[in-house]
Coordinates of N, CA and C in Angstrom, one line a residue:
Chain A
X1 N 1.9 17.9 2.0 CA 1.2 16.1 1.9 C 2.4 15.2 1.8
X2 N 1.6 14.3 3.3 CA 2.4 12.6 3.3 C 2.7 12.5 1.6
X3 N 3.9 11.4 1.4 CA 4.0 11.0 0.2 C 4.7 9.5 0.7
X4 N 4.4 8.2 0.3 CA 5.0 7.5 1.0 C 5.1 6.2 0.0
X5 N 6.5 6.9 -0.7 CA 7.1 5.5 -2.1 C 7.4 4.5 -1.6
X6 N 7.8 3.6 -2.6 CA 8.0 2.3 -2.8 C 8.6 2.0 -4.1
X7 N 9.5 0.9 -4.4 CA 10.2 0.6 -5.4 C 11.2 -0.7 -4.8
X8 N 10.8 -1.1 -6.2 CA 10.3 -1.0 -7.5 C 8.3 -1.4 -6.9
X9 N 7.7 -2.1 -8.1 CA 6.7 -2.0 -8.0 C 6.5 -3.8 -7.8
X10 N 7.1 -4.5 -9.1 CA 7.2 -5.8 -8.5 C 8.5 -5.7 -9.1
X11 N 8.2 -7.2 -8.6 CA 9.7 -8.1 -8.9 C 9.4 -9.1 -8.5
X12 N 10.7 -10.2 -9.5 CA 10.6 -12.0 -9.8 C 12.1 -12.0 -10.1
X13 N 12.3 -12.8 -8.9 CA 13.8 -13.5 -9.3 C 13.2 -14.8 -8.8
X14 N 14.6 -15.5 -9.0 CA 15.0 -16.6 -9.0 C 15.4 -17.0 -7.5
X15 N 14.7 -18.5 -7.3 CA 14.8 -19.1 -5.7 C 16.5 -18.9 -5.5
X16 N 16.7 -18.0 -4.2 CA 18.2 -18.4 -4.1 C 18.8 -16.9 -4.2
X17 N 18.5 -16.1 -4.9 CA 18.5 -14.9 -5.7 C 18.6 -13.8 -4.1
X18 N 20.0 -12.6 -3.7 CA 18.9 -11.9 -2.4 C 18.4 -10.9 -3.4
X19 N 17.6 -9.9 -2.4 CA 17.1 -9.2 -3.8 C 16.7 -8.0 -1.9
X20 N 16.1 -6.6 -2.8 CA 16.5 -6.0 -1.6 C 15.1 -4.1 -2.3
X21 N 14.0 -4.0 -1.6 CA 13.6 -3.2 -2.0 C 13.2 -1.7 -1.2
X22 N 13.3 -0.4 -1.5 CA 13.4 0.7 -0.8 C 12.0 1.2 -0.7
X23 N 12.0 2.3 0.2 CA 10.9 2.7 0.8 C 11.4 4.4 1.3
X24 N 10.6 4.8 0.9 CA 11.0 6.5 0.7 C 10.2 7.3 1.6
X25 N 10.0 8.2 2.3 CA 9.2 8.7 2.9 C 10.1 10.0 3.7
X26 N 8.8 11.4 4.1 CA 9.3 12.5 4.7 C 10.2 12.6 5.3
X27 N 11.5 13.3 4.9 CA 12.2 12.8 6.8 C 11.9 13.7 7.1
X28 N 11.3 14.9 7.6 CA 10.3 16.0 8.4 C 9.3 15.4 9.9
X29 N 9.8 15.4 11.1 CA 8.8 15.1 11.6 C 8.8 13.7 11.7
X30 N 9.9 12.8 11.8 CA 9.9 11.4 11.4 C 9.3 10.7 13.2
X31 N 8.7 10.1 13.2 CA 8.3 8.6 14.4 C 9.0 7.8 14.3
X32 N 8.7 6.8 13.4 CA 8.3 5.2 13.1 C 8.0 5.2 11.8
X33 N 8.8 4.0 11.3 CA 8.5 3.4 9.6 C 8.7 2.1 10.1
X34 N 7.5 1.2 10.0 CA 7.2 -0.1 9.7 C 7.4 -0.3 8.3
X35 N 8.0 -2.3 8.8 CA 7.6 -3.2 7.4 C 6.4 -4.5 7.6
X36 N 5.8 -4.3 6.2 CA 4.6 -5.3 6.5 C 4.8 -6.2 5.4
X37 N 4.6 -8.0 5.4 CA 4.4 -8.8 4.7 C 3.3 -9.1 4.4
X38 N 2.8 -9.0 3.5 CA 1.1 -8.9 2.8 C 1.3 -10.1 1.9
X39 N 0.7 -11.1 2.5 CA 0.7 -12.7 1.3 C -0.4 -12.7 1.2
X40 N -1.1 -13.2 -0.3 CA -2.5 -13.3 -0.4 C -3.3 -13.8 0.2
X41 N -4.6 -13.5 0.3 CA -5.3 -14.3 1.2 C -5.0 -14.1 2.7
X42 N -4.3 -13.0 3.1 CA -4.0 -13.7 4.9 C -3.9 -11.8 4.6
X43 N -3.8 -12.1 6.0 CA -3.2 -10.9 6.9 C -1.8 -10.2 6.5
X44 N -1.8 -8.5 6.7 CA -1.1 -8.1 6.3 C -0.1 -8.3 8.3
X45 N 1.4 -9.1 8.0 CA 2.2 -9.6 9.0 C 3.2 -8.5 9.4
X46 N 3.2 -7.7 10.1 CA 4.6 -6.9 11.2 C 6.0 -7.5 10.7
X47 N 7.0 -7.3 10.5 CA 8.5 -7.1 10.5 C 9.0 -6.8 10.9
X48 N 9.0 -5.5 10.8 CA 9.7 -4.7 12.0 C 9.0 -3.2 12.0
X49 N 9.4 -3.2 13.0 CA 9.7 -1.5 13.5 C 10.3 -0.6 14.0
X50 N 11.0 0.3 13.2 CA 12.0 1.4 13.4 C 11.8 2.1 14.0
X51 N 13.0 3.0 14.6 CA 11.9 4.4 15.5 C 13.7 5.5 15.5
X52 N 14.8 5.3 14.9 CA 16.0 5.7 15.1 C 17.2 5.6 13.5
X53 N 16.9 6.5 13.4 CA 18.6 7.0 12.2 C 19.5 6.1 12.7
X54 N 19.7 5.0 11.5 CA 21.2 3.6 11.9 C 20.1 2.6 12.1
X55 N 19.2 2.2 12.4 CA 18.8 1.2 13.0 C 19.0 0.1 12.4
X56 N 19.4 -0.7 12.4 CA 18.9 -2.2 12.1 C 18.7 -3.5 12.2
X57 N 17.2 -4.2 11.6 CA 16.8 -4.6 12.4 C 16.9 -6.2 11.2
X58 N 16.7 -7.3 11.7 CA 16.8 -8.8 11.1 C 16.0 -9.5 11.9
X59 N 15.7 -10.5 11.0 CA 14.2 -11.3 11.5 C 14.4 -12.5 10.4
X60 N 15.7 -13.6 10.4 CA 15.7 -14.8 9.5 C 16.5 -14.2 8.6
X61 N 16.3 -14.5 7.6 CA 16.7 -13.7 5.8 C 16.6 -12.4 6.0
X62 N 15.7 -12.5 6.7 CA 15.3 -10.4 6.2 C 15.6 -9.5 7.1
X63 N 16.2 -9.0 6.3 CA 16.1 -7.2 7.7 C 15.9 -6.1 6.8
X64 N 16.4 -4.9 7.9 CA 15.5 -3.7 7.2 C 16.7 -2.2 8.0
X65 N 16.7 -1.4 7.2 CA 18.1 -0.5 8.0 C 16.9 0.8 7.5
X66 N 17.3 1.7 8.1 CA 16.7 3.5 8.2 C 17.8 4.6 8.3
X67 N 17.1 5.3 7.6 CA 18.3 6.3 7.4 C 16.8 7.1 7.4
X68 N 17.3 8.1 8.0 CA 16.2 9.7 9.2 C 16.1 10.5 8.2
X69 N 17.8 10.6 8.1 CA 17.6 12.1 7.4 C 17.9 12.4 6.3
X70 N 17.8 11.2 5.0 CA 17.8 11.2 4.3 C 16.0 10.9 3.7
X71 N 15.3 10.2 4.8 CA 14.3 9.6 4.4 C 14.1 8.3 3.4
X72 N 14.8 6.9 4.1 CA 15.0 6.0 3.3 C 15.1 5.0 4.2
X73 N 14.7 3.5 3.8 CA 14.9 2.5 4.4 C 14.4 1.3 3.3
X74 N 16.2 0.6 3.7 CA 15.8 -0.9 2.6 C 15.6 -1.7 3.3
X75 N 14.7 -2.9 2.5 CA 14.2 -4.1 3.0 C 15.5 -5.1 2.5
X76 N 16.0 -5.9 3.3 CA 16.7 -7.1 2.0 C 16.1 -8.6 2.4
X77 N 16.4 -10.0 1.5 CA 16.1 -10.6 1.8 C 17.1 -11.2 1.1
X78 N 17.6 -12.3 1.7 CA 18.8 -12.8 1.1 C 18.0 -14.3 1.3
X79 N 19.0 -14.9 0.3 CA 18.7 -16.4 -0.3 C 16.8 -16.6 -0.9
X80 N 16.4 -15.6 -1.4 CA 14.9 -15.8 -1.5 C 14.4 -16.9 -1.7
X81 N 13.1 -17.8 -1.4 CA 12.9 -19.2 -0.6 C 11.0 -18.5 -2.0
X82 N 10.3 -19.4 -2.7 CA 9.2 -19.1 -2.5 C 8.3 -18.8 -1.5
X83 N 7.9 -18.7 -0.6 CA 7.3 -18.6 0.8 C 7.8 -17.2 1.1
X84 N 9.3 -16.5 0.3 CA 9.0 -15.3 0.8 C 8.0 -14.1 -0.2
X85 N 7.1 -14.9 -1.4 CA 6.5 -14.2 -2.2 C 5.5 -13.5 -1.4
X86 N 5.3 -12.0 -2.0 CA 3.9 -11.9 -1.5 C 4.3 -10.2 -0.9
X87 N 3.6 -9.4 -1.4 CA 3.9 -7.7 -0.9 C 4.3 -7.3 0.6
X88 N 5.2 -7.0 -0.2 CA 6.1 -6.0 0.9 C 5.6 -4.4 1.2
X89 N 5.0 -4.2 2.4 CA 4.6 -3.0 2.7 C 5.3 -2.2 3.8
X90 N 6.0 -0.6 3.5 CA 6.1 0.3 4.6 C 5.3 1.3 4.9
X91 N 5.2 1.6 6.5 CA 4.2 2.6 6.9 C 5.1 4.0 7.9
X92 N 5.2 4.5 6.9 CA 5.4 5.7 8.5 C 4.2 6.5 8.9
X93 N 4.6 6.8 10.1 CA 4.1 8.0 10.6 C 5.0 9.1 11.7
X94 N 4.2 10.1 11.5 CA 5.6 11.5 12.4 C 4.7 12.0 13.6
X95 N 5.0 12.6 14.1 CA 5.2 12.8 15.6 C 4.2 13.4 15.9
X96 N 3.4 13.4 17.0 CA 2.0 13.6 17.2 C 1.2 13.2 17.0
X97 N 1.0 11.9 15.6 CA -0.3 11.6 15.1 C -0.4 10.2 15.3
X98 N -1.2 9.6 15.4 CA -1.7 8.3 15.4 C -2.2 7.6 13.9
X99 N -1.4 8.2 13.1 CA -1.9 7.1 12.3 C -0.9 6.5 11.3
X100 N -0.6 5.7 10.1 CA 0.1 5.4 9.8 C 0.1 6.0 8.0
X101 N 1.3 5.8 7.1 CA 1.1 6.7 5.7 C 1.7 4.8 5.1
X102 N 1.3 4.6 4.3 CA 1.6 3.2 3.8 C 2.2 3.1 2.6
X103 N 2.7 3.3 1.8 CA 3.1 3.2 0.6 C 2.7 2.3 -0.4
X104 N 2.1 2.0 -1.9 CA 1.6 0.8 -2.2 C 2.2 -0.3 -2.4
X105 N 3.3 -1.2 -2.2 CA 4.2 -1.5 -2.1 C 5.0 -2.2 -2.7
X106 N 5.7 -3.7 -2.3 CA 6.1 -4.2 -3.8 C 6.1 -4.9 -4.2
X107 N 5.4 -5.8 -4.7 CA 4.9 -7.2 -4.9 C 6.4 -7.7 -5.3
X108 N 6.6 -9.1 -4.3 CA 7.3 -10.1 -5.1 C 6.9 -11.6 -5.1
X109 N 7.7 -11.8 -5.8 CA 7.8 -13.3 -6.4 C 9.1 -13.8 -7.2
X110 N 8.9 -15.0 -6.3 CA 10.0 -15.7 -6.1 C 9.5 -17.2 -7.1
X111 N 10.7 -17.5 -7.7 CA 10.4 -18.7 -9.0 C 11.3 -19.5 -8.8
X112 N 10.8 -21.1 -8.1 CA 11.1 -22.0 -8.1 C 12.1 -22.4 -8.9
Chain B
X1 N -3.5 -15.7 22.3 CA -3.9 -15.2 22.1 C -4.7 -14.4 20.9
X2 N -5.8 -14.9 20.7 CA -7.0 -14.8 19.4 C -6.6 -13.5 19.0
X3 N -6.8 -12.9 17.6 CA -5.8 -12.2 16.5 C -7.1 -11.5 16.9
X4 N -7.0 -10.4 15.7 CA -7.8 -9.4 15.1 C -9.0 -9.8 14.1
X5 N -10.6 -9.9 14.9 CA -11.5 -11.0 13.9 C -12.6 -9.5 13.4
X6 N -12.8 -9.5 12.0 CA -13.8 -8.7 11.5 C -14.9 -9.4 11.2
X7 N -15.8 -8.9 10.6 CA -17.3 -9.2 10.3 C -18.1 -8.2 9.9
X8 N -18.4 -9.0 8.3 CA -18.3 -9.9 7.8 C -17.0 -10.1 7.0
X9 N -17.1 -11.2 6.8 CA -15.9 -11.2 5.5 C -16.1 -10.7 4.3
X10 N -17.6 -11.1 3.9 CA -17.6 -10.6 2.2 C -19.3 -10.0 2.2
X11 N -19.6 -9.5 1.8 CA -21.0 -7.6 1.7 C -21.3 -7.5 0.5
X12 N -22.1 -7.6 0.0 CA -22.9 -7.5 -1.8 C -23.3 -6.8 -0.5
X13 N -23.6 -5.2 -1.5 CA -25.0 -4.0 -1.3 C -24.9 -3.2 -2.3
X14 N -25.9 -2.8 -2.1 CA -26.2 -2.0 -4.1 C -25.9 -0.7 -3.4
X15 N -26.0 0.7 -4.4 CA -26.0 1.8 -4.8 C -26.7 2.1 -3.7
X16 N -26.5 3.6 -2.5 CA -27.5 4.3 -1.8 C -27.7 3.4 -0.3
X17 N -27.3 2.9 -0.5 CA -27.5 1.1 0.7 C -26.6 2.3 1.6
X18 N -26.5 1.6 2.8 CA -25.6 1.8 4.4 C -25.0 0.4 4.7
X19 N -23.8 0.8 4.9 CA -23.7 -0.8 5.7 C -23.1 -0.4 7.1
X20 N -22.1 -1.3 8.2 CA -22.1 -1.7 9.0 C -20.7 -2.4 9.2
X21 N -19.0 -2.7 9.3 CA -18.3 -3.3 9.3 C -17.8 -3.3 11.1
X22 N -17.6 -4.6 10.8 CA -17.0 -4.5 12.6 C -16.2 -5.0 13.0
X23 N -15.0 -4.9 13.7 CA -14.0 -5.3 14.1 C -13.6 -5.5 15.5
X24 N -12.6 -6.9 15.8 CA -13.2 -7.3 17.3 C -10.8 -7.4 17.3
X25 N -10.7 -6.0 18.1 CA -9.2 -6.1 18.7 C -9.1 -7.2 18.7
X26 N -7.5 -6.9 19.6 CA -6.8 -8.2 20.8 C -7.3 -8.3 21.5
X27 N -7.4 -8.6 22.1 CA -7.2 -8.7 24.0 C -6.1 -7.7 24.5
X28 N -6.6 -6.7 24.8 CA -6.0 -5.9 26.4 C -5.2 -4.6 24.7
X29 N -6.0 -4.4 24.0 CA -5.4 -3.6 22.5 C -6.9 -2.6 22.8
X30 N -6.2 -1.2 23.1 CA -7.2 -0.5 22.9 C -6.9 0.6 21.7
X31 N -6.7 0.5 21.1 CA -6.2 1.3 19.7 C -7.3 0.6 18.5
X32 N -7.9 0.5 18.2 CA -8.6 0.0 16.7 C -8.0 1.5 15.7
X33 N -8.0 1.1 14.1 CA -7.1 1.9 12.9 C -8.5 1.4 12.4
X34 N -8.3 2.0 11.1 CA -9.5 1.8 10.0 C -8.9 2.2 8.6
X35 N -8.7 1.5 7.9 CA -8.0 0.9 6.8 C -9.0 0.9 5.0
X36 N -8.8 1.4 4.5 CA -9.5 1.0 3.2 C -8.4 0.9 1.9
X37 N -8.3 -0.3 0.9 CA -8.0 -0.8 0.7 C -8.4 -1.0 -1.0
X38 N -8.4 -0.3 -2.3 CA -8.3 -0.3 -4.0 C -8.2 -0.8 -4.4
X39 N -8.0 -1.5 -5.5 CA -6.8 -1.5 -7.1 C -5.8 -0.8 -6.8
X40 N -4.8 -1.5 -6.8 CA -3.9 0.2 -7.0 C -3.2 1.5 -6.5
X41 N -4.6 0.6 -4.8 CA -4.0 1.9 -4.4 C -3.4 1.4 -2.5
X42 N -2.5 2.0 -2.0 CA -1.7 1.4 -1.1 C -3.3 1.7 0.1
X43 N -2.4 0.9 1.4 CA -4.4 1.3 2.6 C -3.9 2.9 2.5
X44 N -5.4 3.2 2.8 CA -6.0 4.6 3.0 C -6.1 5.0 4.4
X45 N -5.7 5.5 5.1 CA -6.4 6.1 6.5 C -7.8 6.2 6.5
X46 N -8.1 5.5 7.1 CA -9.6 6.1 7.7 C -9.8 6.7 8.8
X47 N -9.8 6.2 10.1 CA -9.6 6.9 11.2 C -9.0 5.5 11.9
X48 N -8.9 6.2 13.6 CA -7.8 5.8 14.4 C -8.8 6.0 16.1
X49 N -9.6 4.8 16.7 CA -9.7 5.2 17.5 C -9.6 4.3 19.1
X50 N -9.1 5.3 20.0 CA -8.8 4.9 21.6 C -9.6 5.1 22.8
X51 N -10.3 4.2 23.4 CA -10.7 4.2 24.0 C -12.2 5.2 24.5
X52 N -12.3 4.6 23.0 CA -13.9 5.1 22.3 C -13.9 6.8 22.3
X53 N -12.6 7.1 22.1 CA -12.4 8.7 21.2 C -11.8 8.9 19.8
X54 N -12.4 9.3 19.2 CA -11.4 9.2 17.5 C -10.4 10.0 17.8
X55 N -9.2 9.7 17.4 CA -7.9 10.8 18.0 C -7.5 11.2 16.6
X56 N -7.9 10.1 15.2 CA -7.3 10.9 13.9 C -8.1 10.5 12.8
X57 N -8.4 11.2 12.0 CA -9.2 10.8 10.4 C -8.4 11.1 9.2
X58 N -8.6 10.0 8.7 CA -7.9 10.5 7.2 C -9.3 11.5 6.4
X59 N -8.5 11.6 4.9 CA -9.0 12.1 4.3 C -10.0 12.1 3.6
X60 N -11.4 11.4 4.1 CA -12.2 10.9 4.0 C -13.6 11.6 4.0
X61 N -15.5 11.2 2.7 CA -16.3 11.9 3.2 C -16.9 12.0 4.3
X62 N -17.5 12.6 4.7 CA -18.1 12.4 6.5 C -19.0 11.7 6.1
X63 N -19.2 9.7 4.7 CA -20.2 9.4 4.7 C -19.8 8.3 5.4
X64 N -18.4 7.9 6.1 CA -17.7 7.1 6.3 C -17.4 7.8 8.0
X65 N -18.0 6.9 8.7 CA -18.1 7.0 10.2 C -17.5 5.9 10.8
X66 N -17.7 6.1 12.3 CA -16.6 5.0 13.1 C -17.2 5.3 14.5
X67 N -16.8 4.4 15.4 CA -17.2 4.7 16.9 C -16.1 3.2 17.3
X68 N -16.3 3.9 18.9 CA -15.4 2.3 19.2 C -16.5 2.1 20.7
X69 N -16.6 0.6 21.4 CA -17.1 0.5 22.5 C -16.3 0.7 23.9
X70 N -17.2 0.2 24.8 CA -16.0 0.3 26.1 C -14.8 -1.3 26.0
X71 N -15.5 -2.0 25.1 CA -14.6 -3.2 25.5 C -13.6 -3.2 24.0
X72 N -13.3 -1.8 23.5 CA -12.8 -1.7 22.4 C -13.2 -2.3 21.2
X73 N -14.1 -2.7 20.7 CA -14.5 -3.3 19.8 C -15.4 -1.8 18.6
X74 N -14.9 -2.7 18.1 CA -15.3 -0.8 17.2 C -15.9 -1.1 15.8
X75 N -16.9 -0.2 15.3 CA -17.7 -0.7 14.2 C -17.2 0.6 13.6
X76 N -16.9 0.0 11.6 CA -17.3 1.2 10.2 C -18.4 1.2 9.9
X77 N -18.8 2.6 9.7 CA -20.3 2.7 9.1 C -20.1 3.3 7.6
X78 N -20.8 2.3 6.6 CA -20.4 4.2 5.3 C -22.1 3.5 5.0
X79 N -22.4 5.0 4.6 CA -23.5 6.1 4.0 C -23.9 5.8 2.8
X80 N -25.1 5.8 2.1 CA -25.0 6.0 1.3 C -23.8 5.8 -0.2
X81 N -23.9 4.3 -0.5 CA -23.1 3.5 -0.6 C -22.9 4.5 -2.3
X82 N -22.0 3.9 -2.2 CA -21.5 4.4 -4.2 C -20.4 3.1 -4.6
X83 N -20.1 3.3 -6.0 CA -20.1 2.0 -6.5 C -17.8 2.0 -6.3
X84 N -18.0 3.2 -5.8 CA -16.5 3.6 -5.4 C -15.9 2.9 -4.1
X85 N -16.8 3.0 -3.5 CA -16.9 2.3 -2.0 C -16.6 1.0 -2.0
X86 N -16.6 0.3 -3.3 CA -16.2 -0.9 -3.1 C -14.6 -1.1 -3.3
X87 N -14.0 -1.9 -2.0 CA -12.6 -2.0 -1.7 C -13.4 -3.4 -0.7
X88 N -11.5 -3.7 0.3 CA -11.0 -3.9 1.1 C -11.0 -2.7 2.3
X89 N -11.7 -3.7 3.7 CA -11.6 -2.6 4.5 C -11.3 -3.5 5.5
X90 N -9.8 -3.4 6.0 CA -9.5 -3.7 7.2 C -9.2 -3.3 8.5
X91 N -9.0 -3.7 9.4 CA -8.9 -3.2 11.0 C -7.8 -3.4 11.4
X92 N -6.9 -2.5 12.2 CA -5.6 -2.7 13.1 C -5.9 -2.7 14.5
X93 N -5.3 -3.8 15.3 CA -5.4 -3.3 16.7 C -3.6 -2.6 17.0
X94 N -3.3 -2.0 18.0 CA -2.5 -2.0 19.0 C -2.7 -1.3 20.4
X95 N -1.4 -1.8 20.7 CA -1.8 -1.4 22.1 C -1.2 0.1 22.3
X96 N -1.2 0.6 22.0 CA -0.7 2.0 21.7 C -1.3 2.9 22.1
X97 N -0.6 3.9 24.0 CA -1.3 4.3 24.3 C -0.6 5.7 24.6
X98 N -0.9 7.0 25.0 CA -0.8 8.3 25.3 C 0.4 8.4 25.3
X99 N 1.4 8.9 24.9 CA 2.9 9.2 25.0 C 3.7 8.1 24.8
X100 N 2.9 7.2 24.6 CA 4.2 5.6 23.9 C 4.2 5.8 23.0
X101 N 5.6 5.3 22.9 CA 6.7 5.0 21.5 C 5.2 4.0 20.8
X102 N 5.6 4.4 19.9 CA 3.8 3.9 18.5 C 4.4 1.9 18.8
X103 N 3.4 1.6 18.7 CA 3.8 0.1 18.5 C 3.1 -0.8 17.5
X104 N 3.5 -1.8 17.2 CA 3.8 -2.5 15.9 C 1.5 -2.9 15.7
X105 N 1.2 -2.1 14.6 CA 0.1 -2.2 14.1 C -0.3 -4.4 14.2
X106 N -1.6 -5.1 14.5 CA -2.1 -6.1 14.1 C -3.0 -5.8 13.1
X107 N -3.3 -6.5 11.6 CA -4.5 -6.5 11.1 C -5.6 -7.6 11.5
X108 N -6.5 -7.3 10.5 CA -7.0 -8.4 10.5 C -6.8 -9.0 9.9
X109 N -8.4 -10.5 9.2 CA -8.1 -10.5 7.4 C -9.1 -9.0 6.5
X110 N -9.6 -8.4 7.1 CA -10.3 -7.6 6.2 C -11.6 -8.7 5.6
X111 N -12.6 -7.0 5.5 CA -14.1 -7.4 4.4 C -14.1 -6.8 3.5
X112 N -14.2 -7.3 2.7 CA -14.4 -7.6 1.3 C -16.0 -7.0 1.5
X113 N -16.0 -5.5 1.0 CA -17.6 -5.0 0.0 C -17.6 -4.6 -1.4
X114 N -18.8 -5.0 -2.0 CA -18.9 -5.1 -3.4 C -20.2 -4.3 -3.3
X115 N -20.3 -2.9 -4.2 CA -21.4 -2.2 -4.0 C -21.5 -2.3 -5.5
X116 N -22.8 -2.4 -6.2 CA -23.6 -2.8 -7.1 C -24.4 -1.6 -7.4

C-alpha cells in the first residue's frame, strides 16, 4: 500500500519568516513528485513537478528539493507573506501508472 | 486558454439517489482524473480516463463510475448515494500521453456534494 506523508500538518509563522515542509513517499518505483498550493475557495495550483533524484526547483520565494533514494521532498518558502497562506500538497506517482497519490497536506498560516 | 470547468458547483441529494457530475478539461488535454476529498483526508483518487478509456481506478466501490466522451469531457456518476459520499469532488486534466513523462495536472473548482 502506497502512503504519502506530509509534515507538519499545520504551521503558523510570522510574516517574513522562512519555513519548510516535508513530503515522504515510498522510494520504490518512483516516477514523479508534484507540489501543489491550495488556497481556500480556489482550485489546487501546480507549483513543481520533479522526476530526478537531486532535482531542485524554484519559483520566486518558493523552492523544492527531491531525494528519491530516501523518499522525501522538501518545500521551502523564504520570507513568508500572508498571501502564502494555503494548504501545500504533494503527490507521488509510480512507474507505469496514471494516478497520483496525494498526501493530506500542510496547512500554512502566515500572520501579518 | 480556459481552465478546467466543473458543473454543478454545489449539489444536495438524499440517500439512495444517484448523481452525475461533469468535467470539461482544458482544450487539448486528453487525460481527466477524478478525486474525492473529505474532511481530514487527502485527495483520494477515483479514476483516470484517456481517449475515452479508463486507464486506472482507485479503491472505491462500484457505485462510483465514470466515462469520457470523444471531446475529452468526462462525467462521474455515483449511484445509491450514502451519507459518507458527501465530499468535494475534483477533476483534473493533463495532456499526458502514452509513454510520455507525466505532466502537471490542472484542477477544476470542484463540485461540493451534500448527501442528506
